XYZ file of C-alpha atoms in Angstrom:
454
model
C -0.123 -0.025 0.006
C 1.216 3.574 -0.913
C 0.836 6.014 1.956
C -0.745 9.083 1.043
C 0.477 12.704 2.432
C -3.015 12.692 4.384
C -3.059 9.095 5.616
C 0.334 9.612 7.193
C -0.682 12.641 8.885
C -3.411 10.851 10.269
C -1.478 7.876 11.221
C 1.153 10.231 12.845
C -1.653 11.934 14.924
C -2.849 8.653 15.917
C 0.338 7.441 17.897
C 3.043 9.902 17.849
C 3.302 12.602 20.648
C 5.167 15.777 19.281
C 7.793 17.587 21.466
C 7.371 21.207 22.419
C 3.799 21.167 20.922
C 0.172 21.603 22.114
C -1.138 18.299 20.334
C -4.659 20.427 19.946
C -2.804 22.726 17.612
C -2.401 19.684 15.160
C -6.035 19.594 14.620
C -5.848 22.545 12.120
C -2.152 22.500 11.474
C -1.052 18.703 10.974
C 2.647 17.793 10.938
C 4.499 18.131 7.903
C 5.763 15.063 6.268
C 9.408 15.381 5.329
C 10.538 13.014 2.908
C 14.233 13.883 2.142
C 16.737 16.748 2.828
C 19.735 18.159 0.938
C 21.875 20.896 1.797
C 19.842 23.616 3.379
C 16.528 22.357 2.099
C 14.005 19.927 3.178
C 11.475 18.304 1.051
C 8.029 17.164 1.916
C 5.801 14.247 0.674
C 3.955 16.852 -1.816
C 7.060 17.904 -3.140
C 7.201 21.337 -1.235
C 10.776 22.769 -0.535
C 11.720 24.283 2.985
C 15.012 26.436 3.670
C 15.979 24.910 6.961
C 16.849 28.197 8.527
C 17.052 26.751 12.058
C 19.277 23.942 11.370
C 16.596 21.531 12.485
C 16.911 22.607 15.914
C 20.227 23.774 15.841
C 21.970 20.402 15.096
C 22.517 20.482 11.209
C 25.929 22.247 10.667
C 26.796 20.848 7.014
C 23.517 20.463 5.412
C 21.260 17.517 5.112
C 22.554 14.205 3.654
C 26.032 15.624 3.430
C 28.116 12.981 1.439
C 31.329 13.173 3.471
C 29.466 12.512 6.781
C 26.979 10.019 5.261
C 30.115 7.882 3.816
C 31.859 7.952 7.113
C 28.602 6.642 9.090
C 28.179 4.045 6.442
C 31.677 2.751 6.966
C 31.760 2.684 10.417
C 28.353 0.657 10.315
C 29.781 -1.956 8.344
C 32.764 -2.332 11.052
C 31.093 -1.810 14.394
C 27.782 -0.313 15.460
C 28.279 -0.324 19.206
C 30.173 -2.079 22.148
C 29.762 -1.787 25.801
C 31.919 1.313 26.926
C 32.921 -0.116 30.430
C 36.411 -1.926 30.205
C 35.946 -1.484 26.308
C 36.986 1.080 23.811
C 36.932 1.581 20.194
C 39.270 4.016 18.000
C 36.444 6.310 16.970
C 36.159 7.376 20.559
C 39.597 7.787 21.305
C 40.234 9.924 18.204
C 37.262 12.061 18.853
C 38.500 12.542 22.598
C 41.742 13.777 21.287
C 40.412 15.880 18.736
C 38.173 17.674 21.265
C 40.852 18.054 23.890
C 42.806 19.929 21.125
C 40.072 22.228 20.126
C 38.424 23.189 23.414
C 40.006 25.824 25.856
C 43.126 24.736 27.463
C 43.139 22.710 30.625
C 40.099 20.570 29.340
C 41.868 17.350 29.291
C 39.221 14.529 29.950
C 36.155 13.674 27.969
C 33.030 11.915 29.215
C 30.302 10.506 26.955
C 26.608 10.755 27.057
C 24.261 10.722 24.446
C 22.151 14.121 24.580
C 22.515 17.544 25.841
C 20.358 17.285 28.881
C 22.313 14.027 29.993
C 25.652 15.952 29.603
C 24.173 18.720 31.781
C 23.127 16.037 34.497
C 26.768 14.664 34.209
C 28.385 17.972 34.921
C 26.142 18.604 37.829
C 26.654 15.476 39.284
C 30.347 15.575 38.790
C 30.581 18.981 40.395
C 28.522 17.885 43.606
C 30.554 14.697 43.919
C 33.828 16.468 43.518
C 33.039 18.703 46.571
C 31.709 15.839 48.562
C 35.033 14.126 48.080
C 37.008 17.084 48.848
C 35.259 17.209 52.377
C 32.974 20.287 51.291
C 29.465 18.875 52.257
C 27.969 22.200 52.354
C 28.001 22.663 48.652
C 24.938 21.112 47.588
C 23.138 23.947 45.530
C 23.956 25.246 42.261
C 23.479 28.928 40.753
C 21.786 29.619 37.467
C 20.538 32.793 35.699
C 17.129 33.932 35.228
C 15.718 32.734 31.828
C 18.356 29.855 31.565
C 17.473 26.810 29.555
C 19.912 23.943 30.050
C 17.667 20.879 28.996
C 14.469 18.942 30.397
C 15.510 15.964 32.601
C 14.884 17.005 36.273
C 18.402 18.251 37.044
C 18.671 20.368 33.941
C 15.077 21.840 34.380
C 16.290 22.621 37.952
C 18.723 24.951 36.768
C 16.685 26.285 33.832
C 14.941 29.543 34.148
C 12.185 29.417 31.688
C 8.595 28.861 33.229
C 7.410 27.403 30.216
C 9.326 24.349 30.488
C 9.830 23.818 34.482
C 7.134 25.596 36.469
C 4.844 22.634 36.773
C 7.732 20.408 38.076
C 8.877 23.006 40.662
C 7.654 20.409 43.549
C 10.307 17.948 41.995
C 13.164 20.161 41.319
C 16.712 20.994 43.240
C 16.814 24.037 45.417
C 18.706 26.389 42.988
C 19.894 29.847 43.681
C 18.626 32.220 41.062
C 20.462 35.381 39.943
C 19.283 37.908 37.452
C 20.864 37.029 33.903
C 21.897 39.752 31.423
C 19.546 41.173 29.282
C 21.195 43.888 26.886
C 18.170 44.762 25.011
C 16.403 45.844 28.100
C 19.519 46.572 30.157
C 18.823 48.007 33.699
C 21.921 50.129 33.708
C 21.113 51.633 30.461
C 24.532 50.449 28.994
C 25.241 49.119 25.715
C 27.035 45.669 24.905
C 29.975 46.989 23.017
C 31.127 49.460 25.962
C 29.811 47.715 29.070
C 31.907 46.161 31.744
C 29.073 43.569 32.693
C 27.502 45.653 35.731
C 24.890 43.264 35.650
C 27.087 40.679 37.054
C 26.277 42.314 40.406
C 23.280 40.299 40.680
C 25.511 36.965 40.656
C 28.089 38.397 42.854
C 25.526 39.303 45.593
C 24.453 35.673 45.485
C 27.923 34.383 45.659
C 28.873 36.625 48.779
C 26.021 35.326 50.570
C 25.721 31.682 49.746
C 29.164 30.492 48.276
C 29.746 27.939 50.871
C 26.473 26.290 49.714
C 27.181 26.637 46.029
C 28.857 23.756 44.225
C 28.813 25.542 40.585
C 27.460 28.012 38.545
C 25.978 26.949 35.232
C 25.781 29.334 32.210
C 24.960 29.497 28.364
C 27.922 31.504 27.249
C 27.287 34.431 24.840
C 23.484 33.417 24.347
C 20.755 32.489 26.284
C 19.180 30.570 23.615
C 15.617 29.434 24.460
C 15.020 32.483 26.400
C 14.605 34.385 23.079
C 18.445 34.389 21.667
C 19.265 37.088 24.484
C 23.127 37.885 23.782
C 25.633 39.398 26.061
C 29.299 40.331 25.665
C 32.422 38.289 26.392
C 33.478 40.505 29.396
C 30.509 39.083 31.478
C 32.025 35.410 31.061
C 35.695 36.989 31.941
C 34.360 38.427 35.044
C 31.944 35.563 35.871
C 35.038 32.871 35.984
C 37.071 35.146 37.968
C 34.376 35.345 40.482
C 34.289 31.376 40.456
C 37.830 31.358 41.427
C 37.524 33.808 44.026
C 34.588 31.848 45.885
C 35.767 28.337 45.191
C 32.769 27.554 42.896
C 32.892 25.728 39.354
C 32.017 26.978 36.426
C 29.943 24.780 34.142
C 29.746 26.152 30.294
C 26.724 24.852 28.579
C 28.036 25.266 25.019
C 25.478 22.679 23.947
C 23.653 25.261 21.567
C 26.370 27.748 20.964
C 29.375 25.308 20.634
C 30.892 24.490 17.082
C 31.367 27.993 15.187
C 27.832 29.207 16.356
C 29.198 32.272 17.967
C 31.683 33.135 15.054
C 34.500 30.779 17.059
C 35.019 27.222 17.742
C 33.585 27.784 21.292
C 32.156 30.905 22.690
C 34.257 30.331 25.578
C 37.018 31.507 23.605
C 36.054 34.992 22.983
C 36.386 35.551 26.900
C 39.792 33.839 27.075
C 38.244 31.472 29.818
C 38.434 27.727 30.582
C 35.318 26.511 32.682
C 35.625 23.538 34.897
C 33.183 21.882 32.871
C 32.121 21.951 29.177
C 29.075 20.427 27.886
C 28.815 19.783 24.116
C 26.173 18.137 21.985
C 23.849 19.179 19.289
C 26.213 20.132 16.263
C 28.853 17.897 17.670
C 27.439 14.924 15.115
C 26.331 17.660 12.330
C 22.729 16.504 12.774
C 23.138 12.498 12.470
C 23.183 10.880 15.330
C 22.541 11.746 19.222
C 25.962 12.154 21.079
C 27.086 14.524 23.786
C 30.393 14.844 25.882
C 31.415 16.786 28.964
C 34.943 18.127 29.080
C 36.963 18.552 32.338
C 40.253 19.287 33.950
C 42.814 16.905 35.487
C 41.869 18.516 38.917
C 38.512 17.274 38.825
C 39.403 13.875 37.467
C 41.998 13.273 40.103
C 39.623 13.524 42.781
C 37.605 10.488 41.277
C 40.781 8.479 40.875
C 41.517 5.821 43.659
C 41.044 2.142 44.296
C 37.392 0.991 43.665
C 36.670 0.155 47.114
C 36.643 3.930 47.964
C 33.585 4.347 45.998
C 35.293 7.731 44.550
C 34.334 6.388 41.061
C 31.950 8.407 39.053
C 29.343 5.832 38.804
C 26.845 7.369 35.922
C 26.463 5.650 32.423
C 24.187 5.267 29.203
C 23.628 2.188 27.359
C 24.836 4.138 24.189
C 27.961 5.902 25.820
C 30.646 6.553 23.276
C 28.671 4.903 20.775
C 30.976 4.310 17.689
C 28.774 5.257 14.902
C 28.094 8.768 16.569
C 31.840 8.917 17.456
C 32.827 8.301 13.992
C 30.225 11.031 12.564
C 31.463 13.371 14.862
C 35.100 12.920 13.808
C 34.285 13.527 10.260
C 32.432 16.794 11.429
C 35.529 17.739 13.156
C 37.676 17.079 10.010
C 35.362 19.172 7.940
C 35.899 22.192 10.227
C 39.540 21.775 10.250
C 40.293 21.099 6.556
C 37.659 23.450 5.024
C 38.582 26.464 7.167
C 34.896 26.685 8.232
C 35.611 29.156 11.077
C 36.559 31.614 8.493
C 33.763 30.990 6.416
C 31.420 31.397 9.221
C 32.985 34.940 10.060
C 32.553 35.972 6.618
C 29.184 34.663 6.265
C 28.018 36.003 9.572
C 29.056 39.471 8.562
C 27.102 39.310 5.642
C 23.928 38.079 7.208
C 24.431 40.822 9.879
C 24.446 43.898 7.238
C 21.765 42.306 5.226
C 19.253 41.568 8.092
C 19.938 44.792 10.009
C 19.250 46.912 6.880
C 16.047 44.824 6.174
C 14.475 44.316 9.810
C 15.764 47.249 11.828
C 13.539 49.741 10.238
C 10.272 47.839 10.597
C 7.823 49.431 12.829
C 7.258 45.976 15.060
C 10.807 44.860 15.112
C 12.410 46.626 18.473
C 16.062 44.938 17.782
C 17.896 42.636 15.210
C 20.779 41.428 17.212
C 23.188 38.638 16.129
C 26.249 36.896 17.242
C 28.096 34.711 14.650
C 25.662 32.762 12.712
C 22.555 33.194 15.271
C 20.490 36.107 14.466
C 17.300 37.261 16.368
C 14.512 39.551 15.667
C 12.601 40.728 18.455
C 8.810 41.738 17.878
C 7.560 44.486 20.381
C 4.392 46.448 20.766
C 6.208 49.796 20.903
C 9.815 50.309 19.637
C 10.257 53.172 21.956
C 9.326 51.592 25.323
C 10.301 48.144 24.360
C 6.819 47.027 25.300
C 6.750 43.238 24.198
C 3.668 41.853 22.916
C 1.469 39.843 25.457
C 2.560 36.098 25.149
C -1.217 34.947 24.287
C -0.803 36.827 21.025
C 1.258 34.108 19.477
C 2.751 36.115 17.023
C 5.758 34.416 16.336
C 3.733 31.323 15.801
C 1.583 33.190 13.238
C 4.597 34.192 11.360
C 6.197 30.915 11.383
C 3.160 29.236 9.742
C 2.867 31.991 6.954
C 6.819 31.583 6.516
C 6.131 27.737 6.047
C 3.930 28.752 3.098
C 6.628 30.563 1.665
C 9.247 27.713 1.869
C 11.063 28.965 5.294
C 11.485 26.895 8.308
C 11.690 29.912 10.639
C 10.553 28.396 14.259
C 9.744 31.085 16.734
C 10.589 31.758 20.427
C 7.720 33.456 21.703
C 7.742 36.794 19.861
C 11.352 36.282 18.686
C 12.279 34.849 15.171
C 15.684 33.593 14.858
C 18.235 32.363 12.175
C 20.599 29.670 12.929
C 21.325 28.135 9.213
C 23.429 25.502 8.275
C 27.230 26.842 7.233
C 26.598 25.563 3.851
C 24.292 28.230 3.248
C 25.387 30.653 0.479
C 25.331 34.522 0.718
C 22.454 34.281 -1.910
C 20.753 31.790 -0.169
C 21.065 33.857 3.226
C 19.441 36.931 1.099
C 16.614 34.575 0.277
C 16.001 33.180 3.480
C 15.922 36.974 4.924
C 13.606 38.020 2.038
C 11.178 35.217 2.650
C 11.524 36.154 6.437
C 10.715 39.832 5.907
C 7.832 38.907 3.565
C 6.126 36.742 6.308
C 6.576 39.548 9.093
C 5.341 42.262 6.634
C 2.142 39.920 5.698
C 1.421 39.180 9.006
C 1.651 42.877 10.169
C -0.680 43.988 7.022
C -3.234 42.062 8.771
C -2.752 42.403 12.498
C -4.908 44.884 14.586
């Protein structure tokens, strides 16, 4: 039997529960059935083509059905698909670990494998806590996180998240997290500008540390961009000063580079721009170029040594996943690292991001309902506001971003919103002409919506 598009949609809705969705919405707007992808484009069962401007949830770096990555995956699948990672190892994991240590900030010499971003966050939180317990600092049982933070959706990750949409209902189950107001450069309470500020908003974190540092195991942060909060961007000086505070108060720094790593901010890793080495760095998403689930936590020799002893001391880090260090995912990730190195991808990202910023700023900044167009590397965000002068936001119930998203899809553009913020996070293989087309279609969708908006 040949499945029709409507038949597949009906069968999907009969059994599939989609993420980050109110399933009732699917009654009027059923899921689009994607048949194939190539480069920056996705193709549905009806032959419609969509520019994947969000890299399919920020993971696809080098285009769909990338020939190099596909070939690497096929070759590895013919040799070894998986093996237990306790007391066993394999070449792809070893080579990938060596490459990641080489690429990340100096001092991150140990690599722990997991299988998704939330799991990496759980690993870092647990490692930090257990480190302090084994260093005879039993009071350090809490974590400090920023307002509007997002670190994943397992219970530990939700505990350090600050976006109520995701964690509010689960509050009775969550850890007792210390919360500090995070940076908000668009609505800066100090009336400062990112290009000239010295991060006065870090005082909110410093106040908490002065009072509670003996209880705090680690601070967790999304370097340079708070992504799910609406692509809130802030300058590197904030990170630099934050690292100094962590050293001063004997608190670990966990850098959640799951969304912003691997070139997204214009450097291989966001922490590079501040010249800092965190105690833990969590990586996932772009690590495998969108092919397979994989995450890693990199940490220092100092942390590692606190767990290194005879087994009967029970200092070992007893955390595992069935698919830890999966050879297929490791081999794919290794090929992604080779592409970065052999094709000078960071230089290419910097050139394309400068072009994207110039074009997008010219197009969007003059629109009456655009409060700001902001960009860091290959991440651009359009913040829609009711009033450009006061920066008054649209009420959340208006769901303006969602309506524009649906219009953009009709124009062949996948531009998923974050509330009333629309963002670009395209694959790096996008050409300058395709960048212009992406921005043109986004502009058309915004103009079409506001032509009807009352």
